[in-house]
Short mmCIF file of C-alpha atoms in Angstrom, two decimals:
data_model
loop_
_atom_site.label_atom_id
_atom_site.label_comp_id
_atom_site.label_asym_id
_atom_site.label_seq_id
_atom_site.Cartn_x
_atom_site.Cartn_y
_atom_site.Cartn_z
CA UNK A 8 49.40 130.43 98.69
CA UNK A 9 48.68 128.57 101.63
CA UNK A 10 47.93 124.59 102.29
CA UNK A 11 45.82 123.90 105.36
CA UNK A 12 47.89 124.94 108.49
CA UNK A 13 48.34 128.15 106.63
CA UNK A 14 44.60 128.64 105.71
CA UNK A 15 43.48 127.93 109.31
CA UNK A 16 46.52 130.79 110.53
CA UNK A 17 44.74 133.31 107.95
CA UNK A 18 41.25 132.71 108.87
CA UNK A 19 42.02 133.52 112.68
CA UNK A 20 43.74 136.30 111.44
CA UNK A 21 41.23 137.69 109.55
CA UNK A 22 38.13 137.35 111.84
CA UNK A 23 40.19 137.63 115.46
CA UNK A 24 42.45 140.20 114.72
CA UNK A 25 40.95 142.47 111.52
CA UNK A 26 44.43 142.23 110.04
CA UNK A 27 44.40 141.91 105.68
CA UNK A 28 47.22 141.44 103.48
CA UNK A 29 48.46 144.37 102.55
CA UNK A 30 47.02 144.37 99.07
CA UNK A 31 43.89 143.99 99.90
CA UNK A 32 43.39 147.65 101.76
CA UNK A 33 42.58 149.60 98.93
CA UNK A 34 38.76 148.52 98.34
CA UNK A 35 37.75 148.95 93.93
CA UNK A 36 35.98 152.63 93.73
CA UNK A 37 33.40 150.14 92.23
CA UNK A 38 33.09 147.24 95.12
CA UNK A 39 32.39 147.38 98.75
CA UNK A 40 34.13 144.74 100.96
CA UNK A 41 33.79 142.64 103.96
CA UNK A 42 36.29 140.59 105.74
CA UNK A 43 34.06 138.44 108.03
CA UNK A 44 33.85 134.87 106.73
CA UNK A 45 30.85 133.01 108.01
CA UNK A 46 31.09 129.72 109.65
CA UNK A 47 30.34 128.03 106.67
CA UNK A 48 32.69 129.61 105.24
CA UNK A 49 35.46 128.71 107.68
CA UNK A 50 34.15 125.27 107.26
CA UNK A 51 34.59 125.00 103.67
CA UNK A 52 38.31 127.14 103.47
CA UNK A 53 39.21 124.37 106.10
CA UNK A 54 38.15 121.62 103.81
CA UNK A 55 39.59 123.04 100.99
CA UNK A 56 42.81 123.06 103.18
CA UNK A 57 42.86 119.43 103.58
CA UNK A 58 43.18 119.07 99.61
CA UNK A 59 46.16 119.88 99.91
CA UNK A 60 45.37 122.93 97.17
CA UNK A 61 47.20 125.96 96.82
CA UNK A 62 45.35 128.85 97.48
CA UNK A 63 44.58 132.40 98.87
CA UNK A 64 41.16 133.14 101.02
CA UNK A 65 39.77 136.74 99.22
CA UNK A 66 37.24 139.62 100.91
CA UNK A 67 33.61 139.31 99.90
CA UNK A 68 32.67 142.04 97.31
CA UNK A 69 29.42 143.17 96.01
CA UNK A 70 29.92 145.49 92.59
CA UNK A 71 26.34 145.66 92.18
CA UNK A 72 23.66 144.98 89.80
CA UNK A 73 23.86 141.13 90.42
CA UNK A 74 27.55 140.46 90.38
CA UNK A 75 30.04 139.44 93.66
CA UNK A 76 32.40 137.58 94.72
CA UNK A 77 31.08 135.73 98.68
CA UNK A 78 33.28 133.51 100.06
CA UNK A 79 35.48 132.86 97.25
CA UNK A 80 39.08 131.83 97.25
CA UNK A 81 42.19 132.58 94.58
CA UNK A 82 42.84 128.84 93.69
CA UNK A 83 46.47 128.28 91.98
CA UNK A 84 47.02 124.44 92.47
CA UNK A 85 45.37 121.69 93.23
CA UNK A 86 46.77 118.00 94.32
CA UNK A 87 46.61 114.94 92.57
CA UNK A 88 47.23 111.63 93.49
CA UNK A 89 51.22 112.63 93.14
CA UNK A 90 51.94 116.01 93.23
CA UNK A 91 50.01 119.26 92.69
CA UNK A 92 48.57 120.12 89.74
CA UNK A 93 49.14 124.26 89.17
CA UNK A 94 45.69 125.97 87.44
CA UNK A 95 46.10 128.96 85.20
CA UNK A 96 44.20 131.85 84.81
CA UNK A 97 41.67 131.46 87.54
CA UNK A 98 40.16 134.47 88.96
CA UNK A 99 37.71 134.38 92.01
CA UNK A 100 36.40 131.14 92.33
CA UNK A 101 33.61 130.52 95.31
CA UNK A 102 34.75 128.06 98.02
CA UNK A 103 32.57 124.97 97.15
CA UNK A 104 33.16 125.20 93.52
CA UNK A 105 36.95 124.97 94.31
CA UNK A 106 36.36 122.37 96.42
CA UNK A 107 34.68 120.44 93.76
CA UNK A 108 37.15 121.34 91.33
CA UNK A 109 39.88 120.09 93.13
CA UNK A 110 37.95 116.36 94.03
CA UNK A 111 37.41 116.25 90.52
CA UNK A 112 40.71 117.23 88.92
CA UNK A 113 42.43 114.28 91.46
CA UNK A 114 39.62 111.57 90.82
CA UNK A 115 38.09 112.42 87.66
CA UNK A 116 41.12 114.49 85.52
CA UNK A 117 44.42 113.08 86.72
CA UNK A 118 43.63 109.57 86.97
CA UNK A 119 41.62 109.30 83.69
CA UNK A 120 44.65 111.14 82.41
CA UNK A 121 47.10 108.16 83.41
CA UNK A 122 44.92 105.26 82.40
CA UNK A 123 43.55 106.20 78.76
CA UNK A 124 46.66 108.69 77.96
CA UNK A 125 49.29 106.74 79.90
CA UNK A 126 50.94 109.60 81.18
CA UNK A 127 49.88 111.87 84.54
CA UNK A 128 48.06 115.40 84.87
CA UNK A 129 50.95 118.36 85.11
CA UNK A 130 48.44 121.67 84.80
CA UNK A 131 44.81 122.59 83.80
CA UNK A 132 44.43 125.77 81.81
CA UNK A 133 40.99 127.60 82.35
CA UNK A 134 39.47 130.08 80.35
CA UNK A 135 38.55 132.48 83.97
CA UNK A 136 36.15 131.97 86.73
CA UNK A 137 34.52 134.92 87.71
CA UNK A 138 33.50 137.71 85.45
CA UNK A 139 30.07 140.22 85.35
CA UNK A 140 28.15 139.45 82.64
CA UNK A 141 25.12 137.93 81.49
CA UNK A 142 24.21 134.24 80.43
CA UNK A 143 25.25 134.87 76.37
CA UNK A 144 21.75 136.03 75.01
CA UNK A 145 19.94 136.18 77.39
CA UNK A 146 18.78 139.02 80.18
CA UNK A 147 20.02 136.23 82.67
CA UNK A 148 23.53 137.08 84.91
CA UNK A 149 25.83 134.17 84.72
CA UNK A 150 26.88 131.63 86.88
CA UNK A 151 30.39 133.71 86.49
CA UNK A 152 28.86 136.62 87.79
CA UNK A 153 28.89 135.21 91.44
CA UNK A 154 32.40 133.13 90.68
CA UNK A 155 30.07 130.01 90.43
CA UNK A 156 31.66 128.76 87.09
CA UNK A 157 34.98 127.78 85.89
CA UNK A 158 35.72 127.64 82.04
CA UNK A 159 38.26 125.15 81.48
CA UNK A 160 40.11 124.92 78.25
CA UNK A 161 43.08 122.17 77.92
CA UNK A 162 44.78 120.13 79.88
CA UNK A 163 48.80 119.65 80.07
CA UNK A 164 49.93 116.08 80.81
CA UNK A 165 53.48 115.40 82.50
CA UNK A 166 54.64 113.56 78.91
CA UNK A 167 54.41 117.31 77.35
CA UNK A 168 51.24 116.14 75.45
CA UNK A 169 48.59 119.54 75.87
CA UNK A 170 44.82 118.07 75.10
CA UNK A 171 42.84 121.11 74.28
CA UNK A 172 38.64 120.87 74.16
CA UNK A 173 39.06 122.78 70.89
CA UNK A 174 41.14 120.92 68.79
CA UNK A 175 40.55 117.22 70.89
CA UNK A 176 37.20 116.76 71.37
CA UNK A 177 36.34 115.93 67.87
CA UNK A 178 39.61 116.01 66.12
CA UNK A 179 42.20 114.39 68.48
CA UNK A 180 43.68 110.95 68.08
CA UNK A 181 41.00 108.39 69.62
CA UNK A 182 42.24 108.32 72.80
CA UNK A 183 42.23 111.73 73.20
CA UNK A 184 38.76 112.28 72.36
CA UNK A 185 37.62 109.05 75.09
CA UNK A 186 39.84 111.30 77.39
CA UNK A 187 38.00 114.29 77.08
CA UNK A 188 34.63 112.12 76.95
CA UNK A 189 35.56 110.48 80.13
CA UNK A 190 36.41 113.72 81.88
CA UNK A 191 33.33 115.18 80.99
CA UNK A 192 31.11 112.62 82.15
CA UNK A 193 32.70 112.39 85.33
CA UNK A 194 31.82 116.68 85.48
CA UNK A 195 28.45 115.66 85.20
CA UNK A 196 28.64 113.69 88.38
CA UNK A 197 29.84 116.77 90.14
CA UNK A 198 28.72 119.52 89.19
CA UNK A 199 25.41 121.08 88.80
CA UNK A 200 26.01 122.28 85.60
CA UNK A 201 28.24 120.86 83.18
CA UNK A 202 28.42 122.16 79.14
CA UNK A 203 30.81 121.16 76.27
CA UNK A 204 31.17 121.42 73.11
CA UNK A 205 28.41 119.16 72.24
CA UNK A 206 26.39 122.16 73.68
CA UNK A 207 26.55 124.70 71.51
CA UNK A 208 29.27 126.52 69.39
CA UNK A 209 29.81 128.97 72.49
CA UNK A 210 31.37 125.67 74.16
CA UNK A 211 33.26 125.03 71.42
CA UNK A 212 36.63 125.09 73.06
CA UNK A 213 36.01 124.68 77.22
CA UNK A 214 34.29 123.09 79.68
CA UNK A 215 31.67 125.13 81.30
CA UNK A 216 31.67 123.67 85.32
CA UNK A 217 28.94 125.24 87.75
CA UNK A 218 27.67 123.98 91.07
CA UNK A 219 23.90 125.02 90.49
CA UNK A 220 21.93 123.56 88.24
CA UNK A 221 20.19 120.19 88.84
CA UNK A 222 22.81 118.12 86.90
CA UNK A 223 22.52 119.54 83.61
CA UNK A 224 24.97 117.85 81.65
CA UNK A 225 25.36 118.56 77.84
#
């Protein structure tokens, strides 16, 4: 995990010196890799840093027919406005989704959390980032096929309480549901593509967050 001293100390690492960690020298039979971040990439891993988030920097991959992984990052916390905020089962997520992800999990998550729910954000749980595969019915590769999207499920609040999409959005007490409301719309306003469970019964039980998209919010 590294914060942003640590990120920088990788990123020299990694395009000065060719050196990897040493799990990440066997390339997938089924990916080829590169480990030469662009300068936008540096850029963004260096903004990330100053989040204060938790995470690890990743090789580029191409598997083919559509589906990668460019300038993505292994994301395991985030900070909120107290402490940081540990994510679970997040995969490959690209560098300006993260970013996103963490602005709105401080701004939009943790402090909605501690003003309708009166207690403070303690972890997300996501339903995966990246993953090859198409848009469901359709001939169309997902957003998670370039690690574009995060899937988020529930959220865990420091009181214990864990507000789920699935069993909150239309079933939870009425705060609760204003919670989830709130969150959502506040998606919307930062991500490109935002879908719920209003959607369809595919979003039943997450939050679908994208960057592309020209704020599609359902």
């Amino acid at each position: 995990m590294y914060r942003a001293t640590a990120t920088i100390v990788l990123i020299l690492a990694l395009t000065g010196c060719g050196m990897v960690p040493e799990r990440k020298r066997q390339p997938s039979r089924t990916a080829t890799q590169t480990y030469n971040p662009s300068p936008s990439a540096r850029q963004c891993l260096a903004e990330l840093g100053k989040s204060n988030a938790s995470f690890t920097p990743l090789p580029d991959q191409y598997y083919g027919g559509g589906c990668s992984t460019l300038n993505t990052v292994r994301l395991s916390a985030i900070y909120g406005d107290e402490k940081s905020l540990p994510v679970a089962n997040l995969g490959p997520v690209a560098c300006p989704l993260a970013n996103t992800f963490a602005a709105w999990a401080r701004y939009g998550v943790d402090r909605a959390a501690r003003q309708i729910l009166g207690s403070g954000l303690a972890r997300i749980e996501t339903m995966g980032s990246y993953s090859c595969r198409n848009v469901a019915g359709t001939g169309r590769r997902s957003a998670h096929a370039t690690a574009n999207a995060i899937d988020v499920g529930a959220f865990i609040l420091e009181d214990g309480r864990r507000i789920s999409l699935i069993n909150g959005w239309n079933n939870g007490t009425s705060q609760e549901r204003r919670f989830l409301r709130v969150v959502h719309q506040s998606a919307c306003k930062r991500f490109g593509t935002v879908l719920g469970p209003d959607y369809n019964s595919a979003h039943r039980d997450h939050f679908h967050l994208e960057t592309s998209g020209q704020s599609f919010c359902r």
